[in-house]
Amino acid sequence: MTDITEIRTVLRGQSIELPSWAFGNSGTRFKVFAQTGVPRDPYEKVSDAAQVHRFTGVAPTVSLHIPWDRVSDFTDLARHAADEGVRLGVVNSNTFQDPDYMLGSVCHPDPAVRRKAVDHLLECVDIMDATGSRDLKLWFADGTNYPGQDDIRGRQDRLAESLATVYERLGPNQRMLLEYKLFEPAFYSTDVPDWGTSYAHCLKLGESARVCVDTGHHAPGTNIEFIVAFLLREQRLGAFDFNSRFYADDDLMVGAADPFQLFRIMYEVVRAGALDPSAGVNFMLDQCHNIEPKIPAQIRSVMNVQEATAKALLVDRDALAAAHQDGDVLGANAVFMDAYNTDVRPMLAELREQQGLDPDPMTAYRKSGYAEKIVDERKGGQQAGWGA
Ligand code: RM4
Ligand code: MN
């Protein structure tokens, strides 16, 4: 696509979902450094997320994490989101922080623990009914640390059975997103370690089960854009959890470690026409801001995704196809790199101005006084955190 007006229209329609947990305190297993002005409850997290949308115009939904974001009335939380100009998005489940889950959750050898995990997932679907959310995101910390610790194949059976129970409960417009992760917290074997395992379970479950690709959950050197291309071709890519990594599951700002990789991923998305909402791909951030201020870090991340998307849209697909036909290896690569090396920031700044936004979201946020206001207002109470 090289028609600039068309590119602008696509960029204007882009939608990036924010994780509620990015606004709370987080850290490593060594230390959580508390910041000032951090939300004390899910309402304040939603308000902070709304600031990111206010300054970027492309982040209209917020992902919830249960139980971190449990409230007594989810329809009221949805109303609060609407008042702030955003909507509640994916419901992320949590089957990894209860003492019962030491040896796993849906794959646990004890049927009582599996039942407890499945009940939690069913409760998440109840919450989706109340919030109007389409997607249930499943990430399982399940796995083993030592060879022989449990029956690898038996755990797959338990996983399949648990997933089927939850799948049955989904409403007609609801979906299940199965996320995979290579390792951690389990170090020897993980029950959903890769896209192939997730894909195979989704295929068995049915059309409403899709794979979630968290960009930080692969071995170093993995060609993530291949996975994306494959899953899109099979119409089984349900969502991204965007973040970037240098070493493991670093959860750093997307596009910070490797903006070229993000461009390559977004090119496959564009190539498949999957920016269109009808493709059913949810573009989410899954990040933690341990040492940097959280709201600006989310704004920066949204901008990084926008920039990678704009560059991907700029790839001259006709020229690329012609080079492919001619077997012109260097020519094809040059077409690709030309797009990547284009400075799209002026175009995005202009686009924001056309939408009545400040061309520079980072500065506009800084000048807005919101950061000072929350430090002032949010005194007392318990700061939100991931409770690790
Ligand atoms: C996991 C995974 C999930 C996220 C949790 C907090 O590693 O990425 O998506 O919900 O972390
Ligand atoms: Mn994730």
PDB file of N, CA, C and O and ligand atoms in Angstrom, residues 19 21 64-65 68 92-94 96-97 137-141 179-181 183-185 212 214-217 241 243 249 251 284-288 386, ligand 1:
ATOM      1  N   PRO A  19      -2.881  -2.902  29.138  1.00  0.00           N
ATOM      2  CA  PRO A  19      -3.042  -3.802  30.280  1.00  0.00           C
ATOM      3  C   PRO A  19      -3.227  -3.004  31.576  1.00  0.00           C
ATOM      4  O   PRO A  19      -2.416  -2.144  31.889  1.00  0.00           O
ATOM      5  N   TRP A  21      -2.602  -3.825  34.458  1.00  0.00           N
ATOM      6  CA  TRP A  21      -1.509  -4.057  35.396  1.00  0.00           C
ATOM      7  C   TRP A  21      -0.278  -3.216  35.104  1.00  0.00           C
ATOM      8  O   TRP A  21       0.594  -3.065  35.949  1.00  0.00           O
ATOM      9  N   LEU A  64      -8.424  -6.377  31.607  1.00  0.00           N
ATOM     10  CA  LEU A  64      -8.506  -6.599  33.054  1.00  0.00           C
ATOM     11  C   LEU A  64      -7.793  -7.893  33.426  1.00  0.00           C
ATOM     12  O   LEU A  64      -7.690  -8.809  32.612  1.00  0.00           O
ATOM     13  N   HIS A  65      -7.357  -7.969  34.663  1.00  0.00           N
ATOM     14  CA  HIS A  65      -6.709  -9.176  35.167  1.00  0.00           C
ATOM     15  C   HIS A  65      -7.419  -9.570  36.456  1.00  0.00           C
ATOM     16  O   HIS A  65      -7.480  -8.783  37.393  1.00  0.00           O
ATOM     17  N   TRP A  68      -6.712  -9.461  40.225  1.00  0.00           N
ATOM     18  CA  TRP A  68      -6.146  -8.149  40.549  1.00  0.00           C
ATOM     19  C   TRP A  68      -7.177  -7.032  40.371  1.00  0.00           C
ATOM     20  O   TRP A  68      -7.129  -6.015  41.065  1.00  0.00           O
ATOM     21  N   ASN A  92      -8.258 -11.298  31.587  1.00  0.00           N
ATOM     22  CA  ASN A  92      -7.100 -12.177  31.757  1.00  0.00           C
ATOM     23  C   ASN A  92      -7.261 -12.966  33.052  1.00  0.00           C
ATOM     24  O   ASN A  92      -7.525 -12.392  34.106  1.00  0.00           O
ATOM     25  N   SER A  93      -7.099 -14.262  32.963  1.00  0.00           N
ATOM     26  CA  SER A  93      -7.286 -15.115  34.142  1.00  0.00           C
ATOM     27  C   SER A  93      -5.967 -15.269  34.895  1.00  0.00           C
ATOM     28  O   SER A  93      -4.893 -14.992  34.363  1.00  0.00           O
ATOM     29  N   ASN A  94      -6.076 -15.724  36.123  1.00  0.00           N
ATOM     30  CA  ASN A  94      -4.886 -15.887  36.953  1.00  0.00           C
ATOM     31  C   ASN A  94      -5.003 -17.195  37.728  1.00  0.00           C
ATOM     32  O   ASN A  94      -5.746 -17.292  38.695  1.00  0.00           O
ATOM     33  N   PHE A  96      -2.123 -18.719  38.864  1.00  0.00           N
ATOM     34  CA  PHE A  96      -0.721 -18.942  39.229  1.00  0.00           C
ATOM     35  C   PHE A  96      -0.310 -18.349  40.575  1.00  0.00           C
ATOM     36  O   PHE A  96       0.832 -18.465  40.963  1.00  0.00           O
ATOM     37  N   GLN A  97      -1.248 -17.720  41.284  1.00  0.00           N
ATOM     38  CA  GLN A  97      -0.805 -17.078  42.525  1.00  0.00           C
ATOM     39  C   GLN A  97      -1.435 -17.631  43.785  1.00  0.00           C
ATOM     40  O   GLN A  97      -1.292 -17.046  44.841  1.00  0.00           O
ATOM     41  N   LYS A 137      -8.548 -14.505  28.175  1.00  0.00           N
ATOM     42  CA  LYS A 137      -7.152 -14.874  27.910  1.00  0.00           C
ATOM     43  C   LYS A 137      -6.655 -15.853  28.950  1.00  0.00           C
ATOM     44  O   LYS A 137      -6.771 -15.628  30.149  1.00  0.00           O
ATOM     45  N   LEU A 138      -6.078 -16.934  28.454  1.00  0.00           N
ATOM     46  CA  LEU A 138      -5.572 -17.985  29.320  1.00  0.00           C
ATOM     47  C   LEU A 138      -4.063 -18.070  29.197  1.00  0.00           C
ATOM     48  O   LEU A 138      -3.538 -18.288  28.104  1.00  0.00           O
ATOM     49  N   TRP A 139      -3.403 -17.856  30.309  1.00  0.00           N
ATOM     50  CA  TRP A 139      -1.981 -18.164  30.355  1.00  0.00           C
ATOM     51  C   TRP A 139      -1.771 -19.045  31.578  1.00  0.00           C
ATOM     52  O   TRP A 139      -2.210 -18.691  32.676  1.00  0.00           O
ATOM     53  N   PHE A 140      -1.143 -20.176  31.360  1.00  0.00           N
ATOM     54  CA  PHE A 140      -0.948 -21.125  32.447  1.00  0.00           C
ATOM     55  C   PHE A 140       0.519 -21.205  32.839  1.00  0.00           C
ATOM     56  O   PHE A 140       1.382 -21.377  31.971  1.00  0.00           O
ATOM     57  N   ALA A 141       0.757 -21.083  34.130  1.00  0.00           N
ATOM     58  CA  ALA A 141       2.119 -21.207  34.647  1.00  0.00           C
ATOM     59  C   ALA A 141       2.494 -22.680  34.819  1.00  0.00           C
ATOM     60  O   ALA A 141       3.552 -23.004  35.332  1.00  0.00           O
ATOM     61  N   GLU A 179      -2.575 -18.527  25.426  1.00  0.00           N
ATOM     62  CA  GLU A 179      -1.211 -17.967  25.326  1.00  0.00           C
ATOM     63  C   GLU A 179      -0.190 -19.044  25.655  1.00  0.00           C
ATOM     64  O   GLU A 179      -0.439 -19.913  26.476  1.00  0.00           O
ATOM     65  N   TYR A 180       0.952 -18.975  25.016  1.00  0.00           N
ATOM     66  CA  TYR A 180       2.018 -19.932  25.304  1.00  0.00           C
ATOM     67  C   TYR A 180       3.237 -19.201  25.838  1.00  0.00           C
ATOM     68  O   TYR A 180       3.385 -17.995  25.653  1.00  0.00           O
ATOM     69  N   LYS A 181       4.094 -19.937  26.508  1.00  0.00           N
ATOM     70  CA  LYS A 181       5.323 -19.338  27.016  1.00  0.00           C
ATOM     71  C   LYS A 181       6.356 -20.436  27.192  1.00  0.00           C
ATOM     72  O   LYS A 181       6.064 -21.469  27.787  1.00  0.00           O
ATOM     73  N   PHE A 183       9.201 -20.922  28.928  1.00  0.00           N
ATOM     74  CA  PHE A 183       9.555 -21.394  30.271  1.00  0.00           C
ATOM     75  C   PHE A 183       9.251 -20.295  31.290  1.00  0.00           C
ATOM     76  O   PHE A 183       8.912 -19.184  30.895  1.00  0.00           O
ATOM     77  N   GLU A 184       9.317 -20.648  32.547  1.00  0.00           N
ATOM     78  CA  GLU A 184       9.109 -19.727  33.660  1.00  0.00           C
ATOM     79  C   GLU A 184       7.630 -19.534  33.955  1.00  0.00           C
ATOM     80  O   GLU A 184       6.911 -19.061  33.090  1.00  0.00           O
ATOM     81  N   PRO A 185       7.163 -19.894  35.106  1.00  0.00           N
ATOM     82  CA  PRO A 185       7.941 -20.317  36.277  1.00  0.00           C
ATOM     83  C   PRO A 185       8.442 -21.760  36.243  1.00  0.00           C
ATOM     84  O   PRO A 185       9.316 -22.114  37.029  1.00  0.00           O
ATOM     85  N   CYS A 212      -2.744 -16.757  21.342  1.00  0.00           N
ATOM     86  CA  CYS A 212      -2.235 -15.426  21.687  1.00  0.00           C
ATOM     87  C   CYS A 212      -0.715 -15.477  21.622  1.00  0.00           C
ATOM     88  O   CYS A 212      -0.081 -16.318  22.271  1.00  0.00           O
ATOM     89  N   ASP A 214       2.498 -13.784  22.665  1.00  0.00           N
ATOM     90  CA  ASP A 214       3.196 -12.799  23.499  1.00  0.00           C
ATOM     91  C   ASP A 214       4.613 -12.739  22.959  1.00  0.00           C
ATOM     92  O   ASP A 214       5.335 -13.750  22.955  1.00  0.00           O
ATOM     93  N   THR A 215       5.000 -11.563  22.477  1.00  0.00           N
ATOM     94  CA  THR A 215       6.277 -11.480  21.757  1.00  0.00           C
ATOM     95  C   THR A 215       7.484 -11.801  22.651  1.00  0.00           C
ATOM     96  O   THR A 215       8.554 -12.135  22.140  1.00  0.00           O
ATOM     97  N   GLY A 216       7.306 -11.741  23.962  1.00  0.00           N
ATOM     98  CA  GLY A 216       8.427 -12.025  24.863  1.00  0.00           C
ATOM     99  C   GLY A 216       8.569 -13.486  25.257  1.00  0.00           C
ATOM    100  O   GLY A 216       9.442 -13.841  26.040  1.00  0.00           O
ATOM    101  N   HIS A 217       7.712 -14.351  24.710  1.00  0.00           N
ATOM    102  CA  HIS A 217       7.656 -15.731  25.200  1.00  0.00           C
ATOM    103  C   HIS A 217       8.327 -16.763  24.297  1.00  0.00           C
ATOM    104  O   HIS A 217       7.869 -17.887  24.182  1.00  0.00           O
ATOM    105  N   ASP A 241       0.235 -10.163  22.655  1.00  0.00           N
ATOM    106  CA  ASP A 241       0.661  -9.505  23.882  1.00  0.00           C
ATOM    107  C   ASP A 241       1.991  -8.882  23.496  1.00  0.00           C
ATOM    108  O   ASP A 241       3.005  -9.576  23.376  1.00  0.00           O
ATOM    109  N   ASN A 243       5.349  -6.741  23.829  1.00  0.00           N
ATOM    110  CA  ASN A 243       6.366  -6.233  24.759  1.00  0.00           C
ATOM    111  C   ASN A 243       7.694  -6.529  24.096  1.00  0.00           C
ATOM    112  O   ASN A 243       7.731  -7.142  23.031  1.00  0.00           O
ATOM    113  N   ASP A 249      11.510 -13.196  29.614  1.00  0.00           N
ATOM    114  CA  ASP A 249      10.212 -12.526  29.517  1.00  0.00           C
ATOM    115  C   ASP A 249      10.339 -11.158  30.174  1.00  0.00           C
ATOM    116  O   ASP A 249       9.766 -10.900  31.221  1.00  0.00           O
ATOM    117  N   ASP A 251       9.278  -8.167  29.536  1.00  0.00           N
ATOM    118  CA  ASP A 251       8.114  -7.272  29.627  1.00  0.00           C
ATOM    119  C   ASP A 251       8.450  -5.798  29.466  1.00  0.00           C
ATOM    120  O   ASP A 251       7.802  -4.918  30.041  1.00  0.00           O
ATOM    121  N   MET A 284      -2.714  -6.147  21.871  1.00  0.00           N
ATOM    122  CA  MET A 284      -2.621  -5.719  23.273  1.00  0.00           C
ATOM    123  C   MET A 284      -1.175  -5.511  23.679  1.00  0.00           C
ATOM    124  O   MET A 284      -0.277  -6.134  23.133  1.00  0.00           O
ATOM    125  N   LEU A 285      -1.004  -4.678  24.687  1.00  0.00           N
ATOM    126  CA  LEU A 285       0.307  -4.570  25.309  1.00  0.00           C
ATOM    127  C   LEU A 285       0.273  -5.441  26.561  1.00  0.00           C
ATOM    128  O   LEU A 285      -0.751  -5.507  27.242  1.00  0.00           O
ATOM    129  N   ASP A 286       1.366  -6.136  26.833  1.00  0.00           N
ATOM    130  CA  ASP A 286       1.497  -6.850  28.105  1.00  0.00           C
ATOM    131  C   ASP A 286       2.863  -6.464  28.648  1.00  0.00           C
ATOM    132  O   ASP A 286       3.865  -7.073  28.302  1.00  0.00           O
ATOM    133  N   GLN A 287       2.879  -5.430  29.438  1.00  0.00           N
ATOM    134  CA  GLN A 287       4.150  -4.858  29.872  1.00  0.00           C
ATOM    135  C   GLN A 287       4.106  -4.484  31.341  1.00  0.00           C
ATOM    136  O   GLN A 287       3.032  -4.293  31.905  1.00  0.00           O
ATOM    137  N   CYS A 288       5.289  -4.344  31.912  1.00  0.00           N
ATOM    138  CA  CYS A 288       5.412  -3.841  33.275  1.00  0.00           C
ATOM    139  C   CYS A 288       6.441  -2.728  33.257  1.00  0.00           C
ATOM    140  O   CYS A 288       7.465  -2.846  32.571  1.00  0.00           O
ATOM    141  N   TRP A 386       1.139  -6.347  41.536  1.00  0.00           N
ATOM    142  CA  TRP A 386       0.819  -7.689  41.066  1.00  0.00           C
ATOM    143  C   TRP A 386       0.911  -8.734  42.159  1.00  0.00           C
ATOM    144  O   TRP A 386       0.674  -9.915  41.923  1.00  0.00           O
TER     145      TRP A 386
HETATM  146  C1  RM4 B   1       2.459 -13.885  31.994  1.00  0.00           C
HETATM  147  C2  RM4 B   1       1.707 -13.749  30.679  1.00  0.00           C
HETATM  148  C3  RM4 B   1       0.321 -13.190  30.830  1.00  0.00           C
HETATM  149  C4  RM4 B   1       0.254 -12.057  31.806  1.00  0.00           C
HETATM  150  C5  RM4 B   1       0.999 -12.386  33.089  1.00  0.00           C
HETATM  151  C6  RM4 B   1       0.978 -11.218  34.042  1.00  0.00           C
HETATM  152  O1  RM4 B   1       3.825 -14.098  31.775  1.00  0.00           O
HETATM  153  O2  RM4 B   1       2.460 -12.972  29.791  1.00  0.00           O
HETATM  154  O3  RM4 B   1      -0.165 -12.726  29.609  1.00  0.00           O
HETATM  155  O4  RM4 B   1      -1.095 -11.869  32.090  1.00  0.00           O
HETATM  156  O5  RM4 B   1       2.320 -12.753  32.796  1.00  0.00           O
END
